[in-house]
PDB file of C-alpha atoms in Angstrom:
ATOM      1  CA  UNK A   1      -2.794  -9.535 -32.320  1.00 55.00           C
ATOM      2  CA  UNK A   2      -3.517 -13.636 -32.845  1.00 62.00           C
ATOM      3  CA  UNK A   3      -6.969 -14.168 -34.222  1.00 65.00           C
ATOM      4  CA  UNK A   4      -9.314 -15.621 -31.512  1.00 64.00           C
ATOM      5  CA  UNK A   5      -7.376 -14.228 -28.845  1.00 71.00           C
ATOM      6  CA  UNK A   6      -8.490 -11.265 -26.613  1.00 77.00           C
ATOM      7  CA  UNK A   7      -6.715  -9.113 -24.331  1.00 83.00           C
ATOM      8  CA  UNK A   8      -7.993  -9.009 -20.574  1.00 81.00           C
ATOM      9  CA  UNK A   9     -10.655  -6.588 -19.579  1.00 87.00           C
ATOM     10  CA  UNK A  10     -10.508  -4.067 -16.272  1.00 85.00           C
ATOM     11  CA  UNK A  11     -13.792  -6.464 -15.523  1.00 89.00           C
ATOM     12  CA  UNK A  12     -11.668  -9.482 -15.521  1.00 89.00           C
ATOM     13  CA  UNK A  13      -8.785  -7.923 -13.260  1.00 89.00           C
ATOM     14  CA  UNK A  14     -11.371  -6.959 -11.118  1.00 92.00           C
ATOM     15  CA  UNK A  15     -12.618 -10.721 -10.791  1.00 92.00           C
ATOM     16  CA  UNK A  16      -9.385 -12.034 -10.301  1.00 93.00           C
ATOM     17  CA  UNK A  17      -8.451  -9.238  -7.300  1.00 92.00           C
ATOM     18  CA  UNK A  18     -11.856 -10.328  -5.851  1.00 94.00           C
ATOM     19  CA  UNK A  19     -10.723 -13.731  -6.024  1.00 96.00           C
ATOM     20  CA  UNK A  20      -7.474 -13.389  -4.698  1.00 94.00           C
ATOM     21  CA  UNK A  21      -9.090 -10.972  -1.768  1.00 92.00           C
ATOM     22  CA  UNK A  22     -11.490 -13.852  -0.769  1.00 95.00           C
ATOM     23  CA  UNK A  23      -8.617 -16.535  -0.665  1.00 95.00           C
ATOM     24  CA  UNK A  24      -6.479 -14.286   1.693  1.00 92.00           C
ATOM     25  CA  UNK A  25      -9.743 -13.615   3.627  1.00 91.00           C
ATOM     26  CA  UNK A  26     -10.234 -17.283   4.323  1.00 94.00           C
ATOM     27  CA  UNK A  27      -6.648 -17.978   5.077  1.00 92.00           C
ATOM     28  CA  UNK A  28      -6.858 -15.004   7.852  1.00 90.00           C
ATOM     29  CA  UNK A  29      -9.995 -16.447   9.292  1.00 90.00           C
ATOM     30  CA  UNK A  30      -8.244 -20.003   9.474  1.00 92.00           C
ATOM     31  CA  UNK A  31      -5.321 -18.099  11.152  1.00 90.00           C
ATOM     32  CA  UNK A  32      -7.551 -16.541  13.987  1.00 89.00           C
ATOM     33  CA  UNK A  33      -9.279 -19.783  14.434  1.00 90.00           C
ATOM     34  CA  UNK A  34      -6.225 -21.760  14.927  1.00 90.00           C
ATOM     35  CA  UNK A  35      -4.793 -19.157  17.157  1.00 88.00           C
ATOM     36  CA  UNK A  36      -7.257 -18.484  20.113  1.00 88.00           C
ATOM     37  CA  UNK A  37      -4.667 -18.613  22.984  1.00 89.00           C
ATOM     38  CA  UNK A  38      -4.794 -15.621  25.336  1.00 93.00           C
ATOM     39  CA  UNK A  39      -1.671 -14.030  25.740  1.00 90.00           C
ATOM     40  CA  UNK A  40      -0.821 -10.917  27.890  1.00 92.00           C
ATOM     41  CA  UNK A  41       0.228  -7.803  25.835  1.00 87.00           C
ATOM     42  CA  UNK A  42       2.205  -5.034  27.382  1.00 89.00           C
ATOM     43  CA  UNK A  43       2.772  -1.876  25.908  1.00 86.00           C
ATOM     44  CA  UNK A  44       3.916   1.478  27.254  1.00 92.00           C
ATOM     45  CA  UNK A  45       2.817   0.581  30.849  1.00 90.00           C
ATOM     46  CA  UNK A  46      -0.592  -0.772  29.615  1.00 89.00           C
ATOM     47  CA  UNK A  47      -1.358  -4.637  30.235  1.00 92.00           C
ATOM     48  CA  UNK A  48      -4.090  -6.560  28.780  1.00 91.00           C
ATOM     49  CA  UNK A  49      -5.132  -9.852  27.441  1.00 92.00           C
ATOM     50  CA  UNK A  50      -5.901 -10.598  23.680  1.00 89.00           C
ATOM     51  CA  UNK A  51      -5.966 -13.742  21.516  1.00 90.00           C
ATOM     52  CA  UNK A  52      -2.575 -14.395  19.884  1.00 90.00           C
ATOM     53  CA  UNK A  53      -4.144 -14.410  16.537  1.00 88.00           C
ATOM     54  CA  UNK A  54      -5.499 -10.925  16.980  1.00 88.00           C
ATOM     55  CA  UNK A  55      -2.297  -9.567  18.578  1.00 89.00           C
ATOM     56  CA  UNK A  56      -0.307 -10.729  15.601  1.00 90.00           C
ATOM     57  CA  UNK A  57      -2.682  -9.476  13.192  1.00 90.00           C
ATOM     58  CA  UNK A  58      -2.593  -5.830  14.857  1.00 89.00           C
ATOM     59  CA  UNK A  59       0.964  -6.178  14.819  1.00 90.00           C
ATOM     60  CA  UNK A  60       1.170  -6.923  11.079  1.00 91.00           C
ATOM     61  CA  UNK A  61      -1.216  -4.055  10.647  1.00 92.00           C
ATOM     62  CA  UNK A  62       0.911  -1.659  12.363  1.00 93.00           C
ATOM     63  CA  UNK A  63       4.033  -2.771  10.379  1.00 94.00           C
ATOM     64  CA  UNK A  64       2.137  -2.179   6.950  1.00 94.00           C
ATOM     65  CA  UNK A  65       1.140   1.102   8.254  1.00 95.00           C
ATOM     66  CA  UNK A  66       4.468   2.204   8.775  1.00 96.00           C
ATOM     67  CA  UNK A  67       5.535   0.896   5.456  1.00 96.00           C
ATOM     68  CA  UNK A  68       2.792   2.593   3.694  1.00 96.00           C
ATOM     69  CA  UNK A  69       3.777   5.788   5.355  1.00 96.00           C
ATOM     70  CA  UNK A  70       7.582   5.522   4.531  1.00 96.00           C
ATOM     71  CA  UNK A  71       6.303   5.014   0.762  1.00 96.00           C
ATOM     72  CA  UNK A  72       3.898   7.700   0.735  1.00 95.00           C
ATOM     73  CA  UNK A  73       6.568  10.067   2.100  1.00 95.00           C
ATOM     74  CA  UNK A  74       8.800   8.814  -0.697  1.00 96.00           C
ATOM     75  CA  UNK A  75       6.280   9.140  -3.560  1.00 96.00           C
ATOM     76  CA  UNK A  76       5.894  12.729  -2.243  1.00 95.00           C
ATOM     77  CA  UNK A  77       9.452  13.518  -2.234  1.00 95.00           C
ATOM     78  CA  UNK A  78       9.519  12.389  -5.991  1.00 95.00           C
ATOM     79  CA  UNK A  79       6.716  14.269  -6.989  1.00 95.00           C
ATOM     80  CA  UNK A  80       8.073  17.478  -5.655  1.00 94.00           C
ATOM     81  CA  UNK A  81      11.301  16.867  -7.168  1.00 94.00           C
ATOM     82  CA  UNK A  82       9.608  15.758 -10.648  1.00 93.00           C
ATOM     83  CA  UNK A  83       7.304  19.034 -10.163  1.00 92.00           C
ATOM     84  CA  UNK A  84      10.514  21.166  -9.711  1.00 92.00           C
ATOM     85  CA  UNK A  85      12.052  19.728 -12.762  1.00 92.00           C
ATOM     86  CA  UNK A  86       9.098  20.168 -14.927  1.00 90.00           C
ATOM     87  CA  UNK A  87       8.820  23.886 -13.667  1.00 89.00           C
ATOM     88  CA  UNK A  88      12.468  24.589 -14.632  1.00 89.00           C
ATOM     89  CA  UNK A  89      12.214  22.844 -17.907  1.00 88.00           C
ATOM     90  CA  UNK A  90       9.226  24.910 -18.767  1.00 84.00           C
ATOM     91  CA  UNK A  91      11.189  28.151 -17.920  1.00 77.00           C
ATOM     92  CA  UNK A  92      14.022  27.336 -20.502  1.00 71.00           C
ATOM     93  CA  UNK A  93      13.550  27.348 -24.289  1.00 58.00           C
ATOM     94  CA  UNK A  94      10.210  28.677 -24.487  1.00 54.00           C
ATOM     95  CA  UNK A  95      10.946  31.435 -26.891  1.00 52.00           C
ATOM     96  CA  UNK A  96       8.905  34.169 -24.862  1.00 54.00           C
ATOM     97  CA  UNK A  97      11.995  35.595 -22.990  1.00 52.00           C
ATOM     98  CA  UNK A  98      13.788  38.996 -24.055  1.00 54.00           C
ATOM     99  CA  UNK A  99      16.650  36.763 -25.215  1.00 53.00           C
ATOM    100  CA  UNK A 100      14.648  35.496 -27.934  1.00 52.00           C
ATOM    101  CA  UNK A 101      13.011  38.631 -29.055  1.00 49.00           C
TER     102      UNK A 101
END
C-alpha cells in the first residue's frame, strides 16, 4: 500500500450509499411534483383515477418486484445445485468408506 493512502471503510461506504439514496429520493419527489395530472387506470375490471407520477411509480415498483422474484428464484436454484454438488463431493474421497479400509 502507498504511504499516506487508506482503504475505504464500511462507514464510508454507508455514507456514500445514504448520499446516493438521498439524491434518488429528491429525483423521485421532483418526478411526482411534475407529474400530477390525473389519469384513469383500468385493471382487471377495476377503474380509478390516480396521479400520473403515482401510477408510473406503482408500475415501476411492480416491475422491480417481478425482477426480484425471478432473481431470487435463480439464486435459490443455484444454491440447491451448489448444496448437492458439495454433498456429492463430501461423499467421495473421505477415506471413511469400506473401500479405503
